[in-house]
Short mmCIF file of C-alpha atoms in Angstrom, two decimals:
data_model
loop_
_atom_site.label_atom_id
_atom_site.label_comp_id
_atom_site.label_asym_id
_atom_site.label_seq_id
_atom_site.Cartn_x
_atom_site.Cartn_y
_atom_site.Cartn_z
CA MET T 13 103.89 123.80 64.15
CA ASN T 14 106.37 125.79 66.26
CA ASP T 15 103.53 127.09 68.44
CA GLN T 16 102.29 123.55 68.97
CA ALA T 17 105.77 122.39 69.94
CA GLU T 18 106.15 125.28 72.38
CA ARG T 19 102.82 124.48 73.99
CA LEU T 20 103.90 120.87 74.41
CA ARG T 21 107.17 121.92 75.97
CA ALA T 22 105.35 124.24 78.36
CA ARG T 23 103.12 121.32 79.34
CA LEU T 24 106.16 119.13 79.89
CA LEU T 25 107.89 121.65 82.08
CA LYS T 26 104.80 122.63 84.06
CA ASP T 27 105.59 122.88 87.75
CA ASP T 28 104.19 119.89 89.64
CA SER T 29 105.71 120.88 92.96
CA GLN T 30 102.31 121.22 94.67
CA GLN T 31 101.18 117.72 93.76
CA PRO T 32 101.43 115.37 96.77
CA MET T 33 104.08 112.77 96.13
CA PRO T 34 105.68 109.93 98.07
CA LYS T 35 109.17 109.96 99.49
CA THR T 36 111.65 109.01 96.77
CA LEU T 37 114.93 107.19 97.31
CA ALA T 38 117.58 106.08 94.81
CA VAL T 39 119.76 103.15 95.86
CA VAL T 40 123.17 103.34 94.18
CA SER T 41 126.62 101.79 94.36
CA GLY T 42 129.99 102.54 92.87
CA LYS T 43 130.46 98.97 91.66
CA GLY T 44 128.40 95.84 91.16
CA GLY T 45 128.26 92.91 93.55
CA VAL T 46 127.98 94.86 96.79
CA GLY T 47 124.41 93.78 97.60
CA LYS T 48 122.54 96.83 96.31
CA SER T 49 119.47 95.01 94.95
CA ASN T 50 119.32 92.77 98.00
CA PHE T 51 119.25 95.84 100.22
CA SER T 52 116.62 97.56 98.03
CA LEU T 53 114.31 94.55 98.11
CA ASN T 54 114.56 93.71 101.80
CA PHE T 55 114.44 97.35 102.89
CA SER T 56 111.28 97.81 100.81
CA ILE T 57 109.67 94.72 102.32
CA SER T 58 110.50 95.96 105.81
CA LEU T 59 108.74 99.26 105.06
CA CYS T 60 105.72 97.29 103.83
CA GLN T 61 105.67 95.22 107.00
CA LYS T 62 105.52 98.45 108.99
CA GLY T 63 102.43 99.58 107.10
CA ASP T 64 103.88 101.68 104.28
CA ARG T 65 102.84 101.40 100.65
CA VAL T 66 106.00 100.88 98.61
CA LEU T 67 106.73 100.83 94.87
CA LEU T 68 110.15 99.47 93.92
CA PHE T 69 111.58 100.16 90.45
CA ASP T 70 114.23 97.78 89.10
CA MET T 71 116.44 100.19 87.15
CA ASP T 72 119.33 97.73 86.84
CA ILE T 73 118.59 97.26 83.19
CA GLY T 74 118.57 93.79 81.69
CA MET T 75 119.55 92.06 84.95
CA GLY T 76 116.16 91.18 86.47
CA ASN T 77 117.72 91.10 89.93
CA LEU T 78 114.50 91.61 91.85
CA ASP T 79 112.74 88.70 90.17
CA ILE T 80 115.76 86.47 90.81
CA LEU T 81 115.96 87.41 94.49
CA MET T 82 112.25 86.70 94.94
CA GLY T 83 112.22 83.54 92.84
CA SER T 84 109.51 85.00 90.62
CA THR T 85 108.96 85.96 87.02
CA SER T 86 107.18 89.21 86.19
CA ASN T 87 104.59 89.15 83.44
CA TYR T 88 105.63 92.63 82.35
CA SER T 89 108.56 95.02 82.54
CA ILE T 90 108.96 98.73 81.89
CA ALA T 91 109.69 97.85 78.25
CA ASP T 92 106.02 96.86 77.82
CA PHE T 93 105.02 100.45 78.55
CA PHE T 94 107.00 101.65 75.56
CA GLU T 95 106.85 98.71 73.16
CA LYS T 96 103.29 97.48 73.76
CA ASN T 97 101.64 100.70 74.89
CA ARG T 98 100.58 99.32 78.26
CA SER T 99 99.90 101.73 81.08
CA LEU T 100 102.31 101.95 83.99
CA SER T 101 99.67 100.59 86.35
CA ASP T 102 99.36 97.50 84.11
CA ILE T 103 103.01 96.56 84.51
CA VAL T 104 103.20 96.74 88.30
CA SER T 105 103.90 93.29 89.77
CA GLU T 106 103.08 92.09 93.27
CA GLY T 107 105.79 90.99 95.66
CA PRO T 108 105.80 89.76 99.27
CA ASN T 109 103.94 91.58 102.08
CA GLY T 110 102.13 93.93 99.75
CA LEU T 111 105.25 95.18 97.96
CA ARG T 112 104.64 96.44 94.44
CA TYR T 113 107.47 96.56 91.93
CA ILE T 114 108.23 97.22 88.27
CA ALA T 115 110.72 94.91 86.59
CA GLY T 116 113.55 96.54 84.67
CA GLY T 117 113.63 94.93 81.25
CA THR T 118 115.34 97.46 79.00
CA GLY T 119 113.57 100.37 80.60
CA LEU T 120 116.17 103.04 81.18
CA SER T 121 117.45 102.97 77.61
CA HIS T 122 113.84 103.47 76.44
CA ILE T 123 113.11 106.29 78.86
CA VAL T 124 116.04 108.50 77.90
CA LYS T 125 115.21 108.26 74.18
CA LEU T 126 111.59 109.39 74.41
CA GLU T 127 110.05 111.94 72.11
CA ASP T 128 108.39 114.96 73.74
CA GLY T 129 104.91 113.45 73.58
CA GLN T 130 106.15 110.21 75.11
CA ILE T 131 107.80 112.11 77.95
CA ALA T 132 104.45 113.74 78.70
CA ARG T 133 102.67 110.37 78.74
CA TYR T 134 105.34 108.70 80.86
CA THR T 135 105.66 111.44 83.47
CA GLU T 136 101.91 112.01 83.74
CA GLU T 137 101.20 108.31 84.27
CA LEU T 138 104.11 108.08 86.68
CA ALA T 139 102.74 110.99 88.74
CA VAL T 140 99.35 109.29 89.00
CA LEU T 141 100.92 105.94 89.90
CA MET T 142 103.24 107.41 92.53
CA GLY T 143 100.28 109.06 94.23
CA ASN T 144 99.25 105.61 95.45
CA TYR T 145 102.42 105.05 97.50
CA ASP T 146 104.25 106.31 100.55
CA TYR T 147 107.70 105.41 99.21
CA VAL T 148 109.04 104.96 95.68
CA ILE T 149 112.47 103.36 95.62
CA PHE T 150 114.69 103.16 92.55
CA ASP T 151 117.18 100.28 92.53
CA MET T 152 119.73 101.80 90.17
CA GLY T 153 122.42 100.00 88.20
CA ALA T 154 126.00 100.05 89.45
CA GLY T 155 127.92 103.26 88.82
CA ILE T 156 126.59 106.63 87.70
CA THR T 157 125.82 107.04 84.01
CA GLU T 158 124.43 110.04 82.14
CA GLU T 159 121.13 108.17 81.85
CA SER T 160 120.84 107.03 85.47
CA ALA T 161 121.82 110.49 86.75
CA LYS T 162 118.51 111.89 85.49
CA PHE T 163 116.64 109.76 88.01
CA ILE T 164 119.20 109.99 90.78
CA LEU T 165 119.18 113.79 90.68
CA SER T 166 115.38 113.88 90.82
CA VAL T 167 114.91 111.98 94.09
CA GLN T 168 114.78 113.32 97.63
CA GLU T 169 117.52 111.12 99.06
CA ILE T 170 120.23 108.71 97.96
CA ALA T 171 121.33 105.53 99.68
CA VAL T 172 124.87 104.48 98.78
CA ILE T 173 125.73 100.82 99.34
CA THR T 174 129.33 99.81 99.96
CA THR T 175 131.34 97.09 101.67
CA PRO T 176 134.50 97.42 103.79
CA GLU T 177 136.65 96.35 100.82
CA PRO T 178 139.03 99.16 99.75
CA THR T 179 137.94 98.98 96.09
CA SER T 180 134.30 99.21 97.11
CA ILE T 181 135.00 102.23 99.32
CA THR T 182 136.90 103.96 96.52
CA ASP T 183 134.14 103.28 94.01
CA ALA T 184 131.46 104.47 96.43
CA TYR T 185 133.33 107.74 96.97
CA SER T 186 133.72 108.16 93.21
CA ALA T 187 129.97 107.72 92.70
CA MET T 188 129.17 110.22 95.45
CA LYS T 189 131.62 112.71 93.99
CA GLN T 190 129.93 112.45 90.60
CA ILE T 191 126.55 113.11 92.16
CA HIS T 192 127.88 115.92 94.36
CA LEU T 193 129.34 117.76 91.37
CA LEU T 194 125.91 117.67 89.73
CA ASP T 195 123.88 118.52 92.84
CA ASP T 196 125.40 119.24 96.24
CA SER T 197 122.09 119.35 98.13
CA ILE T 198 120.66 115.81 97.90
CA PRO T 199 121.34 113.97 101.18
CA PHE T 200 123.57 110.89 101.16
CA TYR T 201 122.75 107.88 103.29
CA LEU T 202 125.43 105.21 103.64
CA VAL T 203 124.80 101.49 104.12
CA ILE T 204 127.81 99.38 105.01
CA ASN T 205 127.19 95.82 103.83
CA ARG T 206 129.04 92.60 104.72
CA ALA T 207 130.67 94.05 107.82
CA GLN T 208 132.38 91.55 110.11
CA GLY T 209 131.13 93.47 113.09
CA GLU T 210 129.89 96.84 114.32
CA LYS T 211 133.45 98.17 114.63
CA GLU T 212 134.35 97.35 111.03
CA GLY T 213 131.13 98.96 109.85
CA GLN T 214 131.73 102.12 111.85
CA ASP T 215 135.37 102.29 110.74
CA THR T 216 134.31 101.96 107.10
CA PHE T 217 131.77 104.73 107.49
CA LYS T 218 134.34 106.98 109.17
CA ARG T 219 136.81 106.45 106.31
CA ILE T 220 134.24 107.49 103.73
CA SER T 221 132.83 110.30 105.85
CA ASP T 222 136.28 111.80 106.47
CA VAL T 223 137.14 111.77 102.76
CA LEU T 224 133.81 113.38 101.84
CA LYS T 225 134.36 116.15 104.37
CA ARG T 226 137.98 116.72 103.41
CA PHE T 227 137.64 116.84 99.62
CA LEU T 228 134.02 117.79 99.03
CA GLY T 229 133.06 119.58 102.24
CA ARG T 230 130.13 117.19 102.33
CA GLU T 231 128.35 115.50 105.21
CA SER T 232 127.00 111.96 105.03
CA VAL T 233 124.73 109.94 107.29
CA LEU T 234 125.07 106.31 108.31
CA ILE T 235 121.72 104.64 107.84
CA GLY T 236 122.99 101.31 109.11
CA ILE T 237 125.35 98.35 108.98
CA LEU T 238 124.43 95.00 107.45
CA PRO T 239 126.47 92.18 109.00
CA ASP T 240 128.15 89.47 106.95
CA ASP T 241 125.32 87.08 107.79
CA ARG T 242 125.37 83.57 106.29
CA ASN T 243 121.57 83.69 106.21
CA ILE T 244 121.81 86.22 103.36
CA GLN T 245 123.75 83.83 101.14
CA GLN T 246 121.37 80.99 101.97
CA ALA T 247 118.35 83.16 101.21
CA VAL T 248 119.80 84.22 97.86
CA LYS T 249 120.37 80.58 96.94
CA ARG T 250 116.80 79.75 97.92
CA GLN T 251 115.54 82.86 96.09
CA ILE T 252 113.76 84.14 99.19
CA PRO T 253 114.25 87.67 100.57
CA PHE T 254 116.44 87.25 103.63
CA ILE T 255 114.04 89.25 105.78
CA LEU T 256 111.49 86.47 105.17
CA PHE T 257 113.98 83.58 105.15
CA GLN T 258 115.11 84.16 108.75
CA GLU T 259 113.05 86.90 110.37
CA LYS T 260 115.23 87.09 113.49
CA SER T 261 118.63 86.84 111.81
CA PRO T 262 121.20 89.61 112.42
CA ALA T 263 120.69 90.89 108.86
CA SER T 264 116.90 91.01 109.23
CA LYS T 265 117.17 92.89 112.53
CA ALA T 266 119.60 95.35 110.92
CA ILE T 267 117.34 96.05 107.94
CA HIS T 268 114.37 96.67 110.25
CA LEU T 269 116.42 99.18 112.24
CA MET T 270 117.30 101.01 109.03
CA ALA T 271 113.66 101.16 107.96
CA ASP T 272 112.68 102.48 111.39
CA LYS T 273 115.33 105.20 111.16
CA VAL T 274 114.20 106.35 107.74
CA ARG T 275 110.52 106.28 108.69
CA SER T 276 111.09 108.31 111.84
CA ARG T 277 113.58 110.66 110.12
CA GLN T 278 116.18 109.80 112.76
CA VAL T 279 118.99 109.61 110.22
CA HIS T 280 118.47 113.07 108.78
CA PRO T 281 115.40 114.88 110.18
CA ALA T 282 115.58 117.77 107.71
CA ALA T 283 116.40 115.69 104.66
CA GLY T 284 114.14 115.91 101.69
CA ASN T 285 112.16 119.02 102.67
CA LYS T 286 113.45 120.97 99.71
CA HIS T 287 112.67 118.18 97.27
CA SER T 288 109.53 116.73 98.83
CA TYR T 289 107.16 117.36 95.95
CA GLN T 290 109.49 118.04 93.05
CA PHE T 291 110.39 114.59 91.72
CA ILE T 292 108.15 114.65 88.64
CA SER T 293 108.98 118.27 87.81
CA LYS T 294 112.70 117.64 88.05
CA LEU T 295 112.55 114.38 86.09
CA LYS T 296 110.62 116.07 83.29
CA ARG T 297 113.26 118.75 83.02
CA PHE T 298 116.11 116.25 82.94
CA LEU T 299 114.40 114.11 80.32
CA PHE T 300 113.42 117.11 78.23
CA GLU T 301 116.97 118.50 78.36
CA ARG T 302 118.42 115.13 77.41
CA GLN T 303 119.95 116.34 74.13
#
């Protein structure tokens, strides 16, 4: 029995670093209500419009934010993978412009409680599924928990969403500090949401950037500034992604610029090289070492 268990563990921890994988991005925030899911959704749609194949995971457990923002109802969520033995490919839903997404359900709580055999099934199916995409984006819940950290620490890059509000800035720094203390090599992107203008956005970024450098010796990169655009609020009420609601609005133009930067590696040309093909290997280790 012990030999069998050891063989299973060796299989779980097998190095997958040579397997081609998409770019992986975790979208995080220090607090709720800063527009994290709205950014994740519209950024993903923008990538799709530019020809990329994108899979978006709703990891904000129990909230169903992506469905709400799109005015849709998914037939399945990640919980169906665990509770009804469906394959991961079965639970992928279709969104606008070719976007594919997986609804959250109660997924993260299931994932972190898997037995060894379930980890093997989950990670192996995930590796196959991810091979079909250019980007896999994880819309994480607010804050950094022990459970969410397993995914955040596995990705290539992290986008931190904040607003100019002092409490939001403080919470964003706290989240980045938590991540930095666990892994000081994953690049941080910053998105300043609800800025009253370019100057306020740049000032907010400078405040966070200066604190990161002073206390953590850490660089950060501004991916872009989302203006406080009334079209966003109207789109949310109509349950239409704002990039589709008003294609030429200031917010839509800003999100397209961010997608262009990430696609062309303008924001951080060297980012992700170290982690390019290691997502599955790292996630397996974190899940296996969960106890």
